[in-house]
GROMACS .gro file of N, CA and C in nm:
model
  339
    1UNK      N    1   4.028   4.061   0.527
    1UNK     CA    2   3.930   4.129   0.418
    1UNK      C    3   3.857   4.032   0.339
    2UNK      N    4   3.915   3.935   0.303
    2UNK     CA    5   3.857   3.826   0.225
    2UNK      C    6   3.742   3.738   0.300
    3UNK      N    7   3.780   3.720   0.416
    3UNK     CA    8   3.677   3.661   0.514
    3UNK      C    9   3.551   3.740   0.516
    4UNK      N   10   3.568   3.877   0.527
    4UNK     CA   11   3.447   3.969   0.538
    4UNK      C   12   3.369   3.967   0.406
    5UNK      N   13   3.432   3.952   0.297
    5UNK     CA   14   3.374   3.960   0.166
    5UNK      C   15   3.300   3.810   0.151
    6UNK      N   16   3.345   3.719   0.193
    6UNK     CA   17   3.304   3.584   0.182
    6UNK      C   18   3.172   3.572   0.270
    7UNK      N   19   3.195   3.615   0.394
    7UNK     CA   20   3.069   3.622   0.487
    7UNK      C   21   2.949   3.705   0.422
    8UNK      N   22   2.992   3.832   0.368
    8UNK     CA   23   2.889   3.900   0.284
    8UNK      C   24   2.823   3.832   0.191
    9UNK      N   25   2.904   3.775   0.100
    9UNK     CA   26   2.846   3.678  -0.015
    9UNK      C   27   2.749   3.579   0.053
   10UNK      N   28   2.790   3.498   0.151
   10UNK     CA   29   2.726   3.399   0.199
   10UNK      C   30   2.603   3.452   0.263
   11UNK      N   31   2.579   3.561   0.331
   11UNK     CA   32   2.466   3.621   0.378
   11UNK      C   33   2.389   3.657   0.277
   12UNK      N   34   2.424   3.732   0.171
   12UNK     CA   35   2.345   3.774   0.055
   12UNK      C   36   2.300   3.649  -0.010
   13UNK      N   37   2.358   3.544  -0.045
   13UNK     CA   38   2.294   3.428  -0.104
   13UNK      C   39   2.196   3.367  -0.012
   14UNK      N   40   2.206   3.374   0.115
   14UNK     CA   41   2.114   3.297   0.222
   14UNK      C   42   1.981   3.389   0.215
   15UNK      N   43   2.001   3.514   0.207
   15UNK     CA   44   1.885   3.606   0.208
   15UNK      C   45   1.814   3.611   0.081
   16UNK      N   46   1.876   3.592  -0.026
   16UNK     CA   47   1.806   3.568  -0.153
   16UNK      C   48   1.732   3.430  -0.184
   17UNK      N   49   1.802   3.330  -0.110
   17UNK     CA   50   1.728   3.206  -0.116
   17UNK      C   51   1.601   3.204  -0.027
   18UNK      N   52   1.622   3.254   0.094
   18UNK     CA   53   1.508   3.254   0.200
   18UNK      C   54   1.398   3.345   0.138
   19UNK      N   55   1.412   3.457   0.068
   19UNK     CA   56   1.313   3.551   0.023
   19UNK      C   57   1.260   3.465  -0.085
   20UNK      N   58   1.316   3.407  -0.176
   20UNK     CA   59   1.249   3.336  -0.281
   20UNK      C   60   1.165   3.219  -0.231
   21UNK      N   61   1.209   3.142  -0.137
   21UNK     CA   62   1.115   3.033  -0.074
   21UNK      C   63   0.996   3.094  -0.007
   22UNK      N   64   1.031   3.195   0.076
   22UNK     CA   65   0.929   3.250   0.159
   22UNK      C   66   0.810   3.316   0.081
   23UNK      N   67   0.852   3.392  -0.040
   23UNK     CA   68   0.756   3.460  -0.113
   23UNK      C   69   0.654   3.375  -0.182
   24UNK      N   70   0.710   3.260  -0.209
   24UNK     CA   71   0.614   3.166  -0.280
   24UNK      C   72   0.480   3.149  -0.212
   25UNK      N   73   0.485   3.122  -0.083
   25UNK     CA   74   0.377   3.086  -0.008
   25UNK      C   75   0.348   3.204   0.113
   26UNK      N   76   0.302   3.305   0.074
   26UNK     CA   77   0.283   3.397   0.160
   26UNK      C   78   0.169   3.375   0.264
   27UNK      N   79   0.166   3.424   0.377
   27UNK     CA   80   0.048   3.402   0.458
   27UNK      C   81  -0.077   3.439   0.412
   28UNK      N   82  -0.070   3.570   0.329
   28UNK     CA   83  -0.202   3.620   0.286
   28UNK      C   84  -0.271   3.522   0.178
   29UNK      N   85  -0.195   3.421   0.138
   29UNK     CA   86  -0.239   3.329   0.022
   29UNK      C   87  -0.328   3.225   0.103
   30UNK      N   88  -0.272   3.192   0.222
   30UNK     CA   89  -0.329   3.084   0.297
   30UNK      C   90  -0.446   3.129   0.381
   31UNK      N   91  -0.470   3.260   0.399
   31UNK     CA   92  -0.571   3.328   0.473
   31UNK      C   93  -0.702   3.306   0.386
   32UNK      N   94  -0.708   3.327   0.264
   32UNK     CA   95  -0.818   3.330   0.173
   32UNK      C   96  -0.849   3.196   0.164
   33UNK      N   97  -0.988   3.159   0.195
   33UNK     CA   98  -1.037   3.031   0.176
   33UNK      C   99  -1.023   2.972   0.020
   34UNK      N  100  -1.040   3.053  -0.056
   34UNK     CA  101  -1.042   3.020  -0.203
   34UNK      C  102  -0.928   3.054  -0.291
   35UNK      N  103  -0.801   3.039  -0.219
   35UNK     CA  104  -0.678   3.088  -0.279
   35UNK      C  105  -0.639   2.971  -0.349
   36UNK      N  106  -0.550   2.997  -0.448
   36UNK     CA  107  -0.510   2.890  -0.539
   36UNK      C  108  -0.421   2.781  -0.465
   37UNK      N  109  -0.354   2.833  -0.380
   37UNK     CA  110  -0.271   2.719  -0.280
   37UNK      C  111  -0.352   2.647  -0.218
   38UNK      N  112  -0.458   2.695  -0.136
   38UNK     CA  113  -0.553   2.612  -0.054
   38UNK      C  114  -0.620   2.510  -0.150
   39UNK      N  115  -0.681   2.573  -0.266
   39UNK     CA  116  -0.751   2.476  -0.343
   39UNK      C  117  -0.687   2.364  -0.406
   40UNK      N  118  -0.547   2.406  -0.447
   40UNK     CA  119  -0.448   2.284  -0.482
   40UNK      C  120  -0.433   2.188  -0.384
   41UNK      N  121  -0.401   2.225  -0.258
   41UNK     CA  122  -0.370   2.139  -0.155
   41UNK      C  123  -0.493   2.045  -0.135
   42UNK      N  124  -0.616   2.093  -0.137
   42UNK     CA  125  -0.742   2.021  -0.103
   42UNK      C  126  -0.755   1.914  -0.219
   43UNK      N  127  -0.738   1.977  -0.341
   43UNK     CA  128  -0.752   1.878  -0.456
   43UNK      C  129  -0.642   1.774  -0.451
   44UNK      N  130  -0.521   1.796  -0.416
   44UNK     CA  131  -0.437   1.681  -0.416
   44UNK      C  132  -0.462   1.596  -0.296
   45UNK      N  133  -0.502   1.649  -0.195
   45UNK     CA  134  -0.536   1.553  -0.073
   45UNK      C  135  -0.655   1.446  -0.113
   46UNK      N  136  -0.768   1.513  -0.183
   46UNK     CA  137  -0.869   1.434  -0.241
   46UNK      C  138  -0.824   1.342  -0.335
   47UNK      N  139  -0.731   1.374  -0.418
   47UNK     CA  140  -0.681   1.272  -0.529
   47UNK      C  141  -0.611   1.157  -0.451
   48UNK      N  142  -0.540   1.184  -0.352
   48UNK     CA  143  -0.453   1.094  -0.287
   48UNK      C  144  -0.544   1.005  -0.210
   49UNK      N  145  -0.647   1.048  -0.145
   49UNK     CA  146  -0.750   0.970  -0.083
   49UNK      C  147  -0.831   0.886  -0.173
   50UNK      N  148  -0.855   0.930  -0.287
   50UNK     CA  149  -0.923   0.834  -0.408
   50UNK      C  150  -0.844   0.727  -0.443
   51UNK      N  151  -0.699   0.760  -0.466
   51UNK     CA  152  -0.622   0.652  -0.490
   51UNK      C  153  -0.598   0.549  -0.389
   52UNK      N  154  -0.613   0.595  -0.259
   52UNK     CA  155  -0.586   0.507  -0.147
   52UNK      C  156  -0.728   0.406  -0.141
   53UNK      N  157  -0.831   0.476  -0.160
   53UNK     CA  158  -0.963   0.386  -0.159
   53UNK      C  159  -0.959   0.292  -0.259
   54UNK      N  160  -0.928   0.317  -0.394
   54UNK     CA  161  -0.934   0.234  -0.496
   54UNK      C  162  -0.834   0.124  -0.487
   55UNK      N  163  -0.718   0.142  -0.447
   55UNK     CA  164  -0.607   0.055  -0.401
   55UNK      C  165  -0.667  -0.054  -0.306
   56UNK      N  166  -0.726   0.001  -0.190
   56UNK     CA  167  -0.793  -0.074  -0.097
   56UNK      C  168  -0.903  -0.176  -0.144
   57UNK      N  169  -0.980  -0.121  -0.225
   57UNK     CA  170  -1.093  -0.203  -0.298
   57UNK      C  171  -1.032  -0.306  -0.386
   58UNK      N  172  -0.925  -0.277  -0.460
   58UNK     CA  173  -0.867  -0.372  -0.551
   58UNK      C  174  -0.807  -0.491  -0.478
   59UNK      N  175  -0.727  -0.450  -0.365
   59UNK     CA  176  -0.662  -0.545  -0.283
   59UNK      C  177  -0.772  -0.640  -0.197
   60UNK      N  178  -0.875  -0.578  -0.160
   60UNK     CA  179  -0.977  -0.668  -0.090
   60UNK      C  180  -1.041  -0.752  -0.208
   61UNK      N  181  -1.063  -0.708  -0.317
   61UNK     CA  182  -1.140  -0.795  -0.423
   61UNK      C  183  -1.039  -0.901  -0.458
   62UNK      N  184  -0.913  -0.886  -0.478
   62UNK     CA  185  -0.815  -0.992  -0.506
   62UNK      C  186  -0.807  -1.075  -0.393
   63UNK      N  187  -0.814  -1.039  -0.269
   63UNK     CA  188  -0.807  -1.136  -0.159
   63UNK      C  189  -0.911  -1.215  -0.151
   64UNK      N  190  -1.032  -1.171  -0.172
   64UNK     CA  191  -1.159  -1.247  -0.166
   64UNK      C  192  -1.151  -1.348  -0.275
   65UNK      N  193  -1.114  -1.318  -0.390
   65UNK     CA  194  -1.108  -1.420  -0.506
   65UNK      C  195  -1.005  -1.520  -0.485
   66UNK      N  196  -0.889  -1.476  -0.430
   66UNK     CA  197  -0.780  -1.575  -0.406
   66UNK      C  198  -0.824  -1.651  -0.286
   67UNK      N  199  -0.881  -1.606  -0.198
   67UNK     CA  200  -0.923  -1.702  -0.075
   67UNK      C  201  -1.036  -1.800  -0.116
   68UNK      N  202  -1.128  -1.756  -0.200
   68UNK     CA  203  -1.231  -1.850  -0.250
   68UNK      C  204  -1.178  -1.965  -0.337
   69UNK      N  205  -1.095  -1.921  -0.420
   69UNK     CA  206  -1.024  -2.032  -0.513
   69UNK      C  207  -0.942  -2.109  -0.430
   70UNK      N  208  -0.868  -2.072  -0.328
   70UNK     CA  209  -0.766  -2.166  -0.250
   70UNK      C  210  -0.869  -2.251  -0.160
   71UNK      N  211  -0.981  -2.194  -0.098
   71UNK     CA  212  -1.055  -2.286  -0.022
   71UNK      C  213  -1.103  -2.400  -0.114
   72UNK      N  214  -1.161  -2.374  -0.237
   72UNK     CA  215  -1.210  -2.464  -0.330
   72UNK      C  216  -1.093  -2.600  -0.345
   73UNK      N  217  -0.977  -2.526  -0.369
   73UNK     CA  218  -0.866  -2.631  -0.394
   73UNK      C  219  -0.821  -2.727  -0.285
   74UNK      N  220  -0.850  -2.676  -0.163
   74UNK     CA  221  -0.816  -2.735  -0.041
   74UNK      C  222  -0.908  -2.845  -0.034
   75UNK      N  223  -1.051  -2.809  -0.073
   75UNK     CA  224  -1.154  -2.907  -0.045
   75UNK      C  225  -1.143  -3.027  -0.151
   76UNK      N  226  -1.102  -2.981  -0.272
   76UNK     CA  227  -1.092  -3.087  -0.383
   76UNK      C  228  -0.959  -3.161  -0.367
   77UNK      N  229  -0.861  -3.102  -0.279
   77UNK     CA  230  -0.763  -3.190  -0.250
   77UNK      C  231  -0.790  -3.269  -0.150
   78UNK      N  232  -0.881  -3.228  -0.066
   78UNK     CA  233  -0.941  -3.332   0.050
   78UNK      C  234  -1.005  -3.449  -0.017
   79UNK      N  235  -1.070  -3.420  -0.110
   79UNK     CA  236  -1.147  -3.523  -0.195
   79UNK      C  237  -1.056  -3.629  -0.256
   80UNK      N  238  -0.949  -3.568  -0.313
   80UNK     CA  239  -0.836  -3.638  -0.374
   80UNK      C  240  -0.780  -3.737  -0.292
   81UNK      N  241  -0.744  -3.698  -0.173
   81UNK     CA  242  -0.683  -3.775  -0.082
   81UNK      C  243  -0.761  -3.893  -0.003
   82UNK      N  244  -0.882  -3.830   0.006
   82UNK     CA  245  -1.002  -3.938   0.048
   82UNK      C  246  -1.018  -4.042  -0.048
   83UNK      N  247  -1.023  -4.021  -0.177
   83UNK     CA  248  -1.041  -4.114  -0.281
   83UNK      C  249  -0.903  -4.175  -0.329
   84UNK      N  250  -0.800  -4.161  -0.266
   84UNK     CA  251  -0.664  -4.225  -0.297
   84UNK      C  252  -0.611  -4.176  -0.417
   85UNK      N  253  -0.656  -4.082  -0.461
   85UNK     CA  254  -0.609  -4.002  -0.596
   85UNK      C  255  -0.509  -3.901  -0.557
   86UNK      N  256  -0.360  -3.931  -0.567
   86UNK     CA  257  -0.264  -3.849  -0.503
   86UNK      C  258  -0.203  -3.782  -0.612
   87UNK      N  259  -0.268  -3.740  -0.722
   87UNK     CA  260  -0.186  -3.675  -0.842
   87UNK      C  261  -0.167  -3.533  -0.792
   88UNK      N  262  -0.243  -3.477  -0.713
   88UNK     CA  263  -0.243  -3.326  -0.688
   88UNK      C  264  -0.170  -3.311  -0.555
   89UNK      N  265  -0.115  -3.413  -0.495
   89UNK     CA  266  -0.061  -3.387  -0.359
   89UNK      C  267   0.089  -3.322  -0.363
   90UNK      N  268   0.144  -3.323  -0.476
   90UNK     CA  269   0.281  -3.261  -0.491
   90UNK      C  270   0.278  -3.116  -0.548
   91UNK      N  271   0.148  -3.066  -0.566
   91UNK     CA  272   0.140  -2.913  -0.612
   91UNK      C  273   0.158  -2.843  -0.512
   92UNK      N  274   0.256  -2.735  -0.526
   92UNK     CA  275   0.279  -2.623  -0.409
   92UNK      C  276   0.203  -2.503  -0.460
   93UNK      N  277   0.124  -2.455  -0.384
   93UNK     CA  278   0.058  -2.330  -0.406
   93UNK      C  279   0.086  -2.215  -0.307
   94UNK      N  280   0.074  -2.082  -0.328
   94UNK     CA  281   0.108  -1.992  -0.233
   94UNK      C  282  -0.058  -1.986  -0.144
   95UNK      N  283  -0.052  -1.993  -0.029
   95UNK     CA  284  -0.173  -2.013   0.067
   95UNK      C  285  -0.160  -1.929   0.172
   96UNK      N  286  -0.277  -1.879   0.229
   96UNK     CA  287  -0.275  -1.794   0.366
   96UNK      C  288  -0.237  -1.897   0.466
   97UNK      N  289  -0.205  -1.847   0.572
   97UNK     CA  290  -0.192  -1.941   0.698
   97UNK      C  291  -0.325  -2.019   0.761
   98UNK      N  292  -0.428  -1.939   0.739
   98UNK     CA  293  -0.545  -1.993   0.778
   98UNK      C  294  -0.582  -2.129   0.685
   99UNK      N  295  -0.563  -2.119   0.552
   99UNK     CA  296  -0.602  -2.214   0.465
   99UNK      C  297  -0.489  -2.329   0.494
  100UNK      N  298  -0.373  -2.311   0.509
  100UNK     CA  299  -0.280  -2.422   0.552
  100UNK      C  300  -0.322  -2.488   0.670
  101UNK      N  301  -0.374  -2.435   0.770
  101UNK     CA  302  -0.407  -2.482   0.898
  101UNK      C  303  -0.531  -2.567   0.873
  102UNK      N  304  -0.638  -2.514   0.766
  102UNK     CA  305  -0.742  -2.610   0.742
  102UNK      C  306  -0.698  -2.716   0.668
  103UNK      N  307  -0.613  -2.720   0.583
  103UNK     CA  308  -0.579  -2.828   0.496
  103UNK      C  309  -0.491  -2.912   0.587
  104UNK      N  310  -0.423  -2.887   0.673
  104UNK     CA  311  -0.335  -2.977   0.787
  104UNK      C  312  -0.444  -3.057   0.856
  105UNK      N  313  -0.541  -2.965   0.903
  105UNK     CA  314  -0.649  -3.054   0.993
  105UNK      C  315  -0.734  -3.158   0.896
  106UNK      N  316  -0.757  -3.122   0.791
  106UNK     CA  317  -0.827  -3.232   0.698
  106UNK      C  318  -0.743  -3.337   0.674
  107UNK      N  319  -0.613  -3.319   0.636
  107UNK     CA  320  -0.542  -3.433   0.604
  107UNK      C  321  -0.521  -3.522   0.732
  108UNK      N  322  -0.519  -3.462   0.852
  108UNK     CA  323  -0.498  -3.549   0.968
  108UNK      C  324  -0.628  -3.619   0.977
  109UNK      N  325  -0.744  -3.563   0.973
  109UNK     CA  326  -0.852  -3.630   0.976
  109UNK      C  327  -0.881  -3.748   0.881
  110UNK      N  328  -0.821  -3.728   0.766
  110UNK     CA  329  -0.832  -3.837   0.665
  110UNK      C  330  -0.721  -3.941   0.702
  111UNK      N  331  -0.620  -3.910   0.728
  111UNK     CA  332  -0.511  -4.016   0.760
  111UNK      C  333  -0.509  -4.092   0.889
  112UNK      N  334  -0.581  -4.034   0.997
  112UNK     CA  335  -0.591  -4.103   1.115
  112UNK      C  336  -0.729  -4.180   1.111
  113UNK      N  337  -0.709  -4.311   1.160
  113UNK     CA  338  -0.829  -4.394   1.148
  113UNK      C  339  -0.939  -4.360   1.259
   0.00000   0.00000   0.00000
C-alpha cells in the first residue's frame, strides 16, 4: 500500500514539474514572430554577438600594439649588440615566437663574422 502511495506521489510531483516547465514556453509563443520570447532571444543573441565583436577588436588592437612595441625593442636590442652595448641583453620580455625567431637570426648575423 505504501509503495502505491509513493508511486502516486512521485507521478504527481513529476506531472506538476513537467506542466510548470512546459507551460512557460508554449508553442503558440514561438509561432508569433513578435512574441516576447522570440524578441528576447533575438536581443540576447545580438548582445552576445556585440560582446564577441568588441572583445575581438580589443584583442586585435592589443596584439598590434604589443607586436609593434616588441619589434622596436628587438631592433634596438640588435643595435645595442652591434654597438657592443650589452646592458639590455639580460632583459627578458614576453615575446611571440615570430619575434624570438627574428631576434635569434639578428643575433646570429651580428655574432658570426
